[in-house]
C-alpha cells in the first residue's frame, strides 16, 4: 500500500509499505476513505520540530473497517468510522474523565504511544487502529459521500474548535473573539455559533477566510493585529473586551492577542499547539481575572455529540476543506497549505 | 485619630492623622471595629515591593458607619458594614460583570484608585469609603460581637479562598488539593468543603495549621513539598492527581506544586498574589488540559452569599484569627505574623 513519509524539512514523499494487519485482539484495520493535512503537520514540514526522518505522518482520517481483532466489540468489518487524532484505550482513569488525550496507553497517530507502540501515520491507504473500541466511532450505516468532508473534520479541526469554545465556556449571548483563521479557527467560529454566542469577531486578513468565517457565523471581521487589533476589538465591544476568546494559533503573539482582547473576568480557550513554548503572563491574568483553559482536544469525548449534529444536518463544517488531492499528490497538498494557497487540503487515497 | 504607616522594610509605625470626612456625595466615613494584617501586607513589610514610604497600609476592615454623603443610598449612619479589600463603584461594566476588582474607578485600600484618589489604608481608627453604595455591605442589624472575626474574614481571606474554589470549579465529590496553609489556604479548605468536595488534601507542615485545616474540613494532610509532595498527593488519589487544586501562595514553586498535583483535565484556581512574576508553563497545561483560573478576588461579588451563610451559622471562618492585638500594637502583629508565630492577627482600634 501507499503511505506518506516526512523525510525532512519540506520533503514529503509517498512510498510503498506493507499493508497493516491485526496484531492485538483489540486492533482494527481501517481502509482510509479520506485523510487530510493539519496545521500541526506543517511544524514538522517546516523543520520547526526535529524528527527521526523518514517517518509516517498524518493523524486525521475516516474510513471503512476491513478487519477487527477478536476482542473488538463496538465496530466491525464494513463499518464507516471516524478516528480522533489520538488513540485511546477508553478504559483508563483519564479516558473515563473524558480526557482521552491523556490516555495512559494512547498517543497521536504517527507517534509512539505511551504503551510503546508505533502508531501509523494516517495519510495512507490503510491504518492499523489499536484499541479500536476506545478510539473509533462508527456511523449508523454508510453515510452519504457528500458528508465525508464534514465527518472528517470531526477527526480533529471541528472537535478542536469546539474544545476551544467549551474551554472558554462560551454561553448564549457571549461576545466571542476568534484568533486564527486556519481550519481550526474557522471551526471555532462555527462552534461558538453553535453554542449560541451573540457576537463573534473573527480576526482574519484573508478575503477567502473572512468569507468562510462569515458563512460559519462570524458577525464581525477584524483584519488588524497586535495593539491595533485589540483596539478595534474593544471598540466593537463597548470598550470592554470579549467574554470569551478562542486562541487557535499557538504562538506567543497570538496568545498575547487573545489575552489582551479578553475583558476582565473573561475566559481564553486555547487549542493552538504552543510553538516555541510561549509562557503565560500570570501577572496580567491575575490582575484581570482572565482564565486560560484548553489544550490538546479530547476529540473522542466530543464525538457522539458532534456526530449527531452533523448527521442531523445541524452542523456543516465540511467547507473548511477548500481543496482535494489524490493521495498520490500529497506533497502538493503540503506545499499549497504551507504557502497558504489552501485552508485545508483533503486527501483521497 | 491613629493610623498605621509602613515606613520601610520591617518598619511599621502608628501615627496621628486627621480624621477623614465626607468629600464626595458618594462617600461614607466608617469607624473601624476590627481590621487585620494580610499576607500581602507582608510583601511591603519585607521590602519585596518598593513603595513611597511612609504610606498608610491595610485593606481589610469591618466597622460602623459614622456619616454618609448626600448620594449614598444603601448604607447609613449606625450601620455595621463589611468592606471588601477593593473599592468599587458598583456601576461600571466590570462591576456589572461581577469583577469589581477591575472597577474603572476602583482600587485597593492603601493605594491610589484608578480614578486618581488616594484610598485610606484601613489599619486605622477611621476610614473614608468612596463609592459607599458600590463598596460596603451592611449587615441586617448590629451583629453579635462574637461574629466579628467571621465577618472580618469576608473582607478578604474567606472570600479569597472561596474565589480559589469557585475559579477551580470545585463540585460535589471532587478531590481537591489546597496549596498554602496561611489564612487564605485555610479559608480555601473551608470553601471547598462548603462546595461539597469529597476529598480535601491540605498541604501544611505546621501542626497548628494542620489542626485548623482538619477542623475546616480537610480529610488528609500532606506535610511534604515539591516532587515528594506531588507523589504523596497522587498516592492518596489513585495515582491520578486532583480534580481541582487551590493555589493560595503565589510563588513559582507553589504554582508548580499546584500544576503537578492536578490530574489531566483538572483545574487550578489561584489567588496567591504572583510574587516575582512567575510565568505559567503553557506546554504542560496544554498537554494535560489543565486550566488555570483565578486572580484578585472580587469579594464584593461574593459578599451577599457568604454573609448569609455566616449569619445563618453555616460558615464559621473566624478561627483563622488566632491572635488579637490592640491597634497600638500593630507593629507586634506584623512582627509575629512575619515570623509565622500567628496565622492571622486581628486588630482592634
XYZ file of C-alpha atoms in Angstrom:
698
model
C 0.000 0.000 0.000
C 0.967 3.654 -0.272
C 1.753 5.802 2.759
C 3.095 9.320 3.333
C 6.501 9.909 4.910
C 8.148 13.083 6.142
C 11.798 12.906 5.157
C 12.869 16.297 6.419
C 12.176 19.970 6.028
C 9.859 20.481 3.038
C 10.320 16.874 1.967
C 7.110 14.817 1.832
C 7.139 11.561 -0.148
C 4.743 8.737 -0.807
C 6.204 5.228 -0.579
C 5.152 1.605 -0.679
C 4.911 -0.200 2.614
C 3.315 -3.386 3.901
C -0.433 -3.332 4.489
C -1.145 -3.384 8.228
C -2.774 -6.356 9.908
C -4.451 -7.073 13.197
C -1.703 -7.650 15.760
C -3.578 -7.330 19.038
C -7.083 -8.671 19.671
C -8.175 -5.068 20.330
C -6.932 -3.823 16.923
C -8.885 -2.922 13.828
C -7.522 -2.347 10.333
C -9.196 0.518 8.518
C -9.173 1.370 4.817
C -8.805 5.141 4.674
C -11.607 6.864 2.723
C -10.366 10.390 3.388
C -7.467 11.937 5.284
C -6.101 15.458 5.409
C -3.193 17.700 6.309
C -3.211 19.566 9.623
C -1.615 22.865 10.543
C 0.405 20.945 13.121
C 1.787 18.649 10.372
C 3.358 21.787 8.979
C 5.534 22.258 12.059
C 7.387 19.110 11.063
C 7.293 20.050 7.384
C 8.775 23.442 8.200
C 11.523 21.881 10.271
C 10.325 23.613 13.440
C 10.280 20.297 15.225
C 13.130 17.893 14.717
C 12.183 14.311 13.926
C 13.764 10.991 13.123
C 13.139 11.006 9.399
C 11.713 9.423 7.383
C 8.593 8.861 9.468
C 4.912 8.191 8.736
C 2.816 11.321 9.078
C -0.846 12.349 9.309
C -3.298 11.981 12.196
C -6.807 12.536 10.792
C -8.952 10.101 8.840
C -12.282 8.457 8.237
C -12.575 5.061 6.653
C -14.136 1.642 6.440
C -13.199 -1.143 8.812
C -11.557 -4.057 6.971
C -10.889 -6.430 9.830
C -11.101 -6.453 13.624
C -9.387 -8.404 16.373
C -11.206 -10.970 18.500
C -11.867 -8.607 21.405
C -13.290 -5.680 19.440
C -16.957 -5.128 20.327
C -18.183 -1.754 19.031
C -17.018 -1.718 15.395
C -16.913 -4.472 12.791
C -15.837 -5.060 9.218
C -17.737 -2.802 6.845
C -18.433 -0.063 9.401
C -17.704 3.522 8.416
C -15.637 5.010 11.227
C -14.261 8.328 12.380
C -10.863 8.293 14.082
C -9.919 11.013 16.568
C -6.363 12.216 16.094
C -5.351 10.453 19.295
C -5.621 6.745 20.061
C -7.222 5.974 23.439
C -7.983 2.764 25.296
C -11.313 4.090 26.535
C -10.944 2.458 29.932
C -8.197 4.233 31.902
C -8.978 6.884 34.512
C -8.233 9.727 32.094
C -10.491 8.299 29.392
C -13.231 7.862 31.995
C -12.683 11.516 32.944
C -13.212 12.471 29.301
C -9.558 13.387 28.764
C -8.791 10.700 26.184
C -5.766 12.670 25.012
C -4.047 11.772 28.284
C -4.881 8.044 27.962
C -2.189 6.034 29.732
C -1.922 3.745 26.695
C -2.677 6.293 23.990
C -0.855 8.683 21.724
C -1.239 10.595 18.486
C -1.183 8.837 15.119
C 2.270 8.979 13.612
C 3.998 8.912 17.000
C 4.858 6.286 19.599
C 2.081 5.607 22.090
C 2.555 5.746 25.855
C 2.245 1.958 25.728
C 5.337 1.931 23.486
C 3.605 1.057 20.205
C 4.407 2.763 16.900
C 1.162 4.327 15.700
C 0.604 4.575 11.946
C 0.573 7.954 10.265
C -2.834 8.225 8.631
C -2.053 9.854 5.274
C -2.074 6.364 3.824
C -4.304 3.743 2.245
C -4.654 1.628 5.385
C -4.165 2.201 9.081
C -3.948 -0.188 11.995
C -6.071 1.191 14.832
C -5.119 -0.043 18.303
C -7.829 -0.020 20.977
C -10.480 0.103 18.276
C -13.332 0.232 20.819
C -11.745 3.107 22.710
C -10.671 5.052 19.636
C -13.019 4.645 16.664
C -16.631 5.753 16.403
C -18.846 4.100 13.792
C -21.590 5.989 11.997
C -25.026 4.379 11.849
C -24.929 2.863 8.357
C -22.790 4.155 5.499
C -23.031 7.936 5.275
C -23.846 9.898 2.138
C -20.489 10.548 0.389
C -21.307 14.255 0.452
C -20.995 14.120 4.245
C -17.450 12.753 4.196
C -15.707 16.145 4.482
C -17.848 17.142 7.470
C -17.286 13.764 9.125
C -13.554 14.091 8.529
C -13.497 17.432 10.382
C -14.670 15.563 13.472
C -11.339 13.746 13.471
C -9.643 16.961 14.521
C -10.406 20.522 13.426
C -14.128 20.790 14.205
C -13.736 18.972 17.500
C -10.701 21.110 18.285
C -12.574 24.334 17.554
C -15.358 23.010 19.760
C -12.829 22.307 22.507
C -11.662 25.925 22.342
C -15.254 27.111 22.714
C -16.078 24.675 25.522
C -12.826 25.503 27.333
C -13.687 29.216 27.121
C -17.169 28.287 28.387
C -18.918 30.107 25.537
C -22.513 30.682 26.615
C -25.583 32.042 24.811
C -25.234 35.752 24.111
C -21.498 35.909 24.756
C -19.213 38.221 22.823
C -16.526 35.952 21.377
C -13.267 36.692 19.558
C -11.546 34.016 17.486
C -7.792 34.443 16.986
C -6.598 32.458 13.975
C -8.280 31.917 10.623
C -6.944 28.466 9.800
C -9.245 25.467 9.687
C -9.316 25.278 13.484
C -10.088 28.980 13.879
C -12.866 28.729 11.328
C -14.208 25.650 13.118
C -14.068 27.610 16.366
C -16.287 30.276 14.793
C -18.785 27.565 13.907
C -18.502 26.052 17.397
C -19.121 29.424 19.065
C -22.164 29.994 16.853
C -23.454 26.506 17.693
C -23.151 27.315 21.425
C -25.197 30.471 20.971
C -22.609 33.258 21.020
C -24.274 36.600 20.410
C -21.307 38.264 18.752
C -18.432 36.516 17.011
C -15.436 38.561 15.882
C -13.142 36.646 13.549
C -9.609 38.016 13.267
C -8.557 37.400 9.672
C -6.639 39.206 6.966
C -7.603 36.943 4.067
C -10.716 37.592 2.000
C -11.449 33.887 1.362
C -11.172 33.022 5.028
C -13.198 36.088 6.023
C -15.979 34.865 3.723
C -15.928 31.392 5.254
C -15.861 32.847 8.776
C -18.927 34.895 7.934
C -20.641 31.837 6.463
C -19.841 29.971 9.692
C -21.417 32.671 11.862
C -18.902 35.478 12.386
C -20.743 38.762 12.911
C -17.641 40.936 12.560
C -14.224 40.691 10.949
C -11.124 42.387 12.328
C -8.259 42.392 9.848
C -5.709 44.185 12.015
C -3.411 42.598 14.575
C -1.453 43.435 17.698
C -2.361 46.577 19.642
C -4.335 47.874 16.657
C -6.372 44.670 16.540
C -7.053 44.868 20.279
C -8.225 48.461 19.945
C -10.552 47.532 17.097
C -11.989 44.577 19.024
C -12.601 46.730 22.081
C -14.269 49.424 20.001
C -16.668 46.789 18.716
C -17.350 45.603 22.269
C -18.109 48.799 24.151
C -14.512 49.372 25.183
C -14.545 46.323 27.417
C -13.218 43.307 25.553
C -14.658 39.871 24.864
C -16.325 37.492 27.276
C -14.510 34.613 25.623
C -11.547 34.451 23.264
C -10.661 31.331 21.298
C -6.919 31.113 20.623
C -6.344 28.854 17.603
C -2.753 29.560 16.567
C -0.271 28.755 19.322
C 2.339 31.490 19.118
C 3.359 33.960 21.787
C 1.870 36.758 19.663
C -1.478 35.019 19.194
C -1.754 34.272 22.911
C -0.999 37.902 23.698
C -3.632 38.923 21.146
C -6.089 36.634 22.916
C -5.314 37.786 26.469
C -5.348 41.468 25.508
C -8.724 41.056 23.785
C -10.386 39.460 26.831
C -12.435 41.533 29.249
C -11.657 41.343 32.969
C -13.216 38.143 34.265
C -13.272 36.691 30.740
C -12.014 33.338 29.511
C -9.417 32.323 26.954
C -9.904 28.864 25.434
C -6.765 27.811 23.607
C -6.078 24.938 21.270
C -3.165 26.236 19.223
C -0.258 23.871 19.832
C 2.198 26.062 21.765
C 5.064 26.518 19.339
C 8.328 27.651 20.796
C 6.929 27.325 24.313
C 5.318 30.697 24.999
C 4.755 31.070 28.707
C 1.648 32.787 30.077
C 1.859 36.190 31.797
C 0.354 35.301 35.151
C 0.504 38.913 36.384
C -1.889 40.106 33.689
C -4.141 37.083 34.158
C -4.215 37.660 37.927
C -4.994 41.376 37.848
C -7.839 40.965 35.377
C -9.110 37.551 36.451
C -8.623 36.131 32.964
C -8.745 32.360 32.921
C -6.894 30.173 30.454
C -8.199 26.706 29.666
C -7.829 24.263 26.831
C -5.110 22.147 25.345
C -4.973 19.176 23.067
C -8.607 18.436 22.233
C -10.083 15.206 23.626
C -11.935 14.598 20.378
C -13.254 11.193 21.404
C -15.109 12.827 24.306
C -16.998 15.155 21.953
C -17.533 12.794 19.015
C -21.007 11.436 19.785
C -22.430 14.916 20.319
C -20.881 16.484 17.234
C -21.549 13.469 15.014
C -25.247 13.591 15.878
C -25.389 17.232 14.776
C -23.574 16.524 11.503
C -25.876 13.598 10.697
C -28.917 15.749 11.580
C -27.720 18.456 9.192
C -27.357 20.970 12.053
C -23.592 21.230 11.761
C -21.793 21.593 8.433
C -18.064 22.143 8.925
C -17.103 20.413 5.642
C -16.412 23.695 3.805
C -13.145 24.123 5.741
C -11.796 21.769 3.092
C -11.247 24.042 0.134
C -9.157 21.665 -1.974
C -8.968 17.940 -2.647
C -5.919 15.953 -3.735
C -5.449 12.308 -4.575
C -3.058 10.797 -2.034
C -0.507 10.494 -4.859
C -0.275 14.314 -4.789
C 0.141 14.639 -1.008
C 3.382 16.605 -1.491
C 1.417 19.218 -3.453
C -1.141 19.392 -0.657
C 1.586 20.179 1.877
C 3.197 22.721 -0.425
C -0.080 24.533 -1.120
C -1.141 24.573 2.528
C 2.270 25.782 3.626
C 2.003 28.604 1.072
C -1.480 29.393 2.460
C -2.950 28.792 -1.003
C -5.474 26.475 0.619
C -7.014 26.476 4.082
C -7.135 22.722 4.480
C -6.494 20.011 1.883
C -8.491 16.789 1.849
C -6.656 13.672 0.660
C -8.307 10.769 -1.197
C -6.256 7.551 -1.046
C -7.023 59.608 65.048
C -4.419 56.821 64.890
C -3.446 55.118 61.650
C -0.778 52.628 60.591
C 2.055 53.594 58.267
C 4.648 51.482 56.533
C 7.925 53.388 56.681
C 10.139 50.815 55.019
C 11.338 47.282 55.380
C 10.263 45.919 58.777
C 9.226 49.392 59.907
C 5.553 49.713 60.857
C 4.505 52.721 62.948
C 1.281 54.134 64.284
C 0.852 57.886 63.934
C -1.726 60.615 64.459
C -3.509 61.919 61.410
C -6.657 63.904 60.680
C -9.965 62.076 60.945
C -11.438 61.573 57.471
C -14.579 63.348 56.386
C -17.099 63.019 53.584
C -15.578 64.656 50.494
C -17.776 63.305 47.722
C -21.552 62.840 47.961
C -20.949 59.094 47.384
C -18.543 58.780 50.346
C -19.097 57.243 53.754
C -16.893 57.583 56.801
C -16.589 54.383 58.800
C -15.342 53.842 62.345
C -13.239 50.693 62.200
C -14.389 47.975 64.622
C -11.848 45.404 63.506
C -9.062 45.263 60.931
C -6.281 42.801 60.326
C -2.935 42.122 58.675
C -2.840 40.270 55.353
C -0.148 38.045 53.906
C 0.122 40.522 51.059
C 0.852 43.360 53.537
C 3.974 41.412 54.387
C 5.348 41.808 50.854
C 5.708 45.523 51.583
C 6.883 44.865 55.138
C 9.566 42.506 53.835
C 10.732 45.071 51.306
C 9.805 42.793 48.384
C 7.830 45.615 46.824
C 9.267 49.074 46.795
C 6.969 51.866 47.961
C 6.980 55.576 48.582
C 7.198 55.458 52.333
C 5.732 56.304 54.714
C 2.329 55.231 53.439
C -0.967 54.164 55.006
C -1.383 50.393 54.971
C -4.100 47.750 55.493
C -7.016 46.768 53.286
C -9.450 44.732 55.388
C -11.983 46.004 57.903
C -15.458 45.937 59.331
C -16.947 48.902 61.125
C -19.834 51.195 61.875
C -20.842 53.973 59.505
C -20.366 57.403 61.071
C -21.532 59.642 58.267
C -22.604 59.359 54.634
C -22.664 61.735 51.664
C -25.893 63.024 50.166
C -25.999 60.450 47.350
C -25.421 57.314 49.422
C -28.500 55.057 49.353
C -27.708 51.594 50.714
C -25.885 52.324 53.978
C -26.459 54.940 56.629
C -25.006 56.181 59.907
C -25.059 53.435 62.520
C -24.959 50.534 60.049
C -22.456 47.772 60.659
C -20.626 47.244 57.371
C -18.151 44.892 55.748
C -15.646 46.412 53.343
C -14.123 44.296 50.565
C -10.401 44.923 50.164
C -11.089 46.759 46.921
C -13.212 49.875 46.427
C -15.713 49.612 43.553
C -18.272 51.988 42.108
C -20.794 49.191 41.578
C -21.987 50.611 38.277
C -19.268 50.201 35.637
C -19.295 47.334 33.137
C -16.783 45.334 35.159
C -18.769 45.699 38.373
C -21.907 44.650 36.489
C -19.956 41.624 35.251
C -19.125 40.755 38.856
C -15.459 41.680 38.510
C -15.469 44.553 40.992
C -11.704 44.293 41.337
C -11.397 45.699 37.816
C -13.780 48.625 38.506
C -12.783 51.549 36.298
C -12.946 53.877 39.318
C -11.801 51.437 41.979
C -8.619 50.284 43.636
C -7.313 48.595 46.753
C -7.326 50.349 50.110
C -3.958 51.935 50.803
C -3.284 52.616 47.118
C -4.346 55.188 44.544
C -7.610 54.357 42.781
C -7.993 54.222 39.014
C -9.984 57.433 39.408
C -6.849 59.018 40.886
C -7.991 59.185 44.524
C -5.768 58.240 47.459
C -7.557 55.408 49.270
C -7.071 55.148 53.031
C -5.149 52.241 54.487
C -7.571 50.502 56.835
C -5.380 49.630 59.838
C -6.703 52.793 61.430
C -9.478 54.159 63.616
C -11.457 55.685 60.753
C -11.623 55.193 57.018
C -13.193 57.239 54.250
C -15.019 54.859 51.903
C -15.564 56.214 48.386
C -18.466 54.771 46.407
C -20.073 53.598 49.623
C -23.011 52.002 47.777
C -20.747 50.082 45.432
C -18.240 49.051 48.066
C -19.765 48.492 51.507
C -22.280 45.836 52.509
C -24.366 46.410 55.642
C -25.423 43.567 57.901
C -29.084 43.392 58.900
C -28.907 44.987 62.374
C -25.849 45.011 64.585
C -24.246 41.584 64.669
C -23.324 39.657 67.791
C -19.759 40.749 68.696
C -18.759 37.080 68.633
C -19.401 37.117 64.878
C -16.987 39.983 64.203
C -13.981 37.773 63.346
C -16.021 35.720 60.854
C -17.478 38.876 59.307
C -13.996 40.355 59.033
C -12.803 37.317 57.038
C -15.383 38.248 54.399
C -13.385 41.402 53.759
C -10.666 39.280 52.179
C -9.416 35.841 53.201
C -12.655 33.844 53.292
C -13.893 35.439 50.088
C -10.482 34.913 48.517
C -10.420 31.235 49.484
C -13.925 30.994 48.036
C -12.700 32.634 44.828
C -9.984 29.981 44.528
C -12.584 27.237 44.908
C -15.068 28.854 42.507
C -12.306 29.521 39.961
C -11.278 25.861 40.143
C -14.976 24.989 39.757
C -14.980 22.739 42.825
C -18.020 20.497 42.564
C -19.610 17.962 44.919
C -17.440 14.882 45.295
C -14.302 16.450 43.835
C -10.841 15.581 45.059
C -9.266 18.915 45.996
C -5.734 19.871 46.992
C -5.033 23.159 48.766
C -1.508 24.561 48.384
C -0.724 27.040 51.171
C -1.664 26.929 54.830
C -1.943 30.639 55.508
C -5.282 32.228 56.306
C -6.284 32.147 52.636
C -5.313 28.499 52.222
C -7.243 27.564 55.348
C -10.226 29.569 54.072
C -9.926 27.709 50.774
C -10.223 24.419 52.660
C -13.429 25.713 54.237
C -14.680 26.968 50.864
C -14.009 23.609 49.188
C -15.856 21.816 51.994
C -18.762 24.238 51.657
C -18.972 23.458 47.929
C -19.157 19.730 48.660
C -15.643 18.483 47.863
C -15.388 14.780 48.640
C -11.707 14.790 49.497
C -9.649 17.779 50.637
C -5.899 17.425 50.954
C -4.291 20.323 52.818
C -0.563 20.767 52.222
C 0.868 22.006 55.521
C 3.969 21.447 57.596
C 2.737 23.181 60.753
C 0.833 21.276 63.443
C -1.368 24.225 64.440
C -2.372 24.922 60.837
C -2.910 21.219 60.170
C -5.332 21.141 63.097
C -7.245 24.145 61.802
C -7.318 22.681 58.271
C -8.790 19.488 59.661
C -11.349 21.481 61.649
C -12.268 23.316 58.431
C -12.845 20.080 56.529
C -9.507 18.746 55.288
C -9.675 14.959 55.017
C -5.931 14.495 54.545
C -2.751 16.384 55.352
C 0.384 16.258 53.225
C 3.402 17.722 55.005
C 5.935 17.204 52.212
C 6.565 19.537 49.282
C 7.936 19.517 45.756
C 8.185 16.208 43.904
C 7.776 14.317 47.183
C 4.572 16.194 47.929
C 3.232 15.506 44.432
C 3.982 11.793 44.837
C 2.195 11.699 48.174
C -0.849 13.538 46.777
C -1.056 11.170 43.817
C -0.762 8.133 46.074
C -3.758 9.414 48.025
C -5.685 9.949 44.774
C -5.276 6.666 42.941
C -2.173 7.777 41.095
C -4.116 10.331 39.096
C -3.953 13.737 40.767
C -6.634 16.122 41.963
C -9.720 17.316 40.121
C -9.120 20.805 41.480
C -6.134 22.456 43.118
C -6.386 25.730 45.014
C -3.125 27.706 44.834
C -3.008 30.129 47.763
C 0.629 31.243 47.948
C 1.765 32.967 44.748
C 5.316 31.754 44.213
C 6.726 29.882 41.240
C 7.233 26.853 43.482
C 3.671 26.858 44.790
C 2.247 27.176 41.272
C 4.399 24.278 40.134
C 3.201 22.299 43.151
C -0.367 23.079 42.105
C 0.034 22.206 38.411
C 1.935 18.999 39.148
C -0.761 17.892 41.609
C -3.617 18.351 39.115
C -4.939 15.448 37.084
C -5.222 15.771 33.302
C -8.329 17.794 32.588
C -8.256 19.250 36.110
C -8.460 22.866 37.208
C -6.133 25.123 39.171
C -7.817 28.020 40.962
C -5.201 30.508 42.081
C -5.417 33.509 44.366
C -1.874 33.837 45.645
C -0.620 37.245 44.527
C 2.079 36.347 41.977
C 5.285 37.418 43.673
C 8.272 37.879 41.415
C 6.134 37.280 38.346
C 6.178 33.517 37.828
C 5.026 32.715 34.313
C 2.849 29.686 33.621
C 4.217 26.673 31.715
C 1.766 26.559 28.829
C 3.299 23.376 27.404
C 2.417 21.354 30.493
C -1.022 22.952 30.700
C -1.674 22.193 27.026
C -0.584 18.551 27.079
C -2.652 17.736 30.142
C -5.565 20.104 29.568
C -5.027 21.764 32.923
C -6.878 25.049 33.210
C -5.757 27.988 35.325
C -8.313 30.482 36.578
C -8.474 32.988 39.390
C -6.801 36.198 40.344
C -7.555 39.020 42.689
C -10.830 38.030 44.366
C -13.903 40.114 43.512
C -15.049 39.972 47.119
C -17.994 42.307 46.594
C -19.480 39.841 44.113
C -19.483 37.044 46.702
C -20.381 39.042 49.804
C -24.143 38.572 49.912
C -23.886 34.807 49.526
C -21.122 34.332 52.090
C -22.598 36.815 54.559
C -25.897 34.925 54.551
C -24.089 31.709 55.462
C -22.124 33.376 58.262
C -25.275 34.933 59.727
C -27.066 31.568 59.461
C -24.237 29.880 61.349
C -23.411 27.665 58.360
C -19.986 29.202 57.774
C -17.546 29.908 60.586
C -14.213 31.116 59.213
C -13.451 33.276 62.299
C -10.927 30.820 63.744
C -8.353 31.834 61.104
C -7.704 34.707 63.506
C -5.514 33.124 66.145
C -4.360 36.303 67.836
C -5.769 39.740 68.665
C -3.837 42.973 69.158
C -4.946 46.440 70.065
C -4.174 48.755 67.137
C -1.499 50.360 69.323
C 0.472 47.103 68.989
C 0.121 46.784 65.209
C 3.915 46.583 64.834
C 3.902 43.480 67.051
C 1.165 41.976 64.896
C 3.293 42.401 61.774
C 6.369 41.025 63.503
C 4.566 37.953 64.837
C 2.851 37.206 61.522
C 6.094 37.658 59.623
C 7.746 35.184 62.000
C 4.817 32.805 61.395
C 4.061 32.855 65.133
C 0.452 33.639 64.246
C -1.648 32.705 61.215
C -3.582 35.957 61.062
C -3.714 38.795 63.580
C -6.924 40.708 64.242
C -6.530 44.379 65.153
C -8.861 46.286 67.486
C -8.653 50.075 67.051
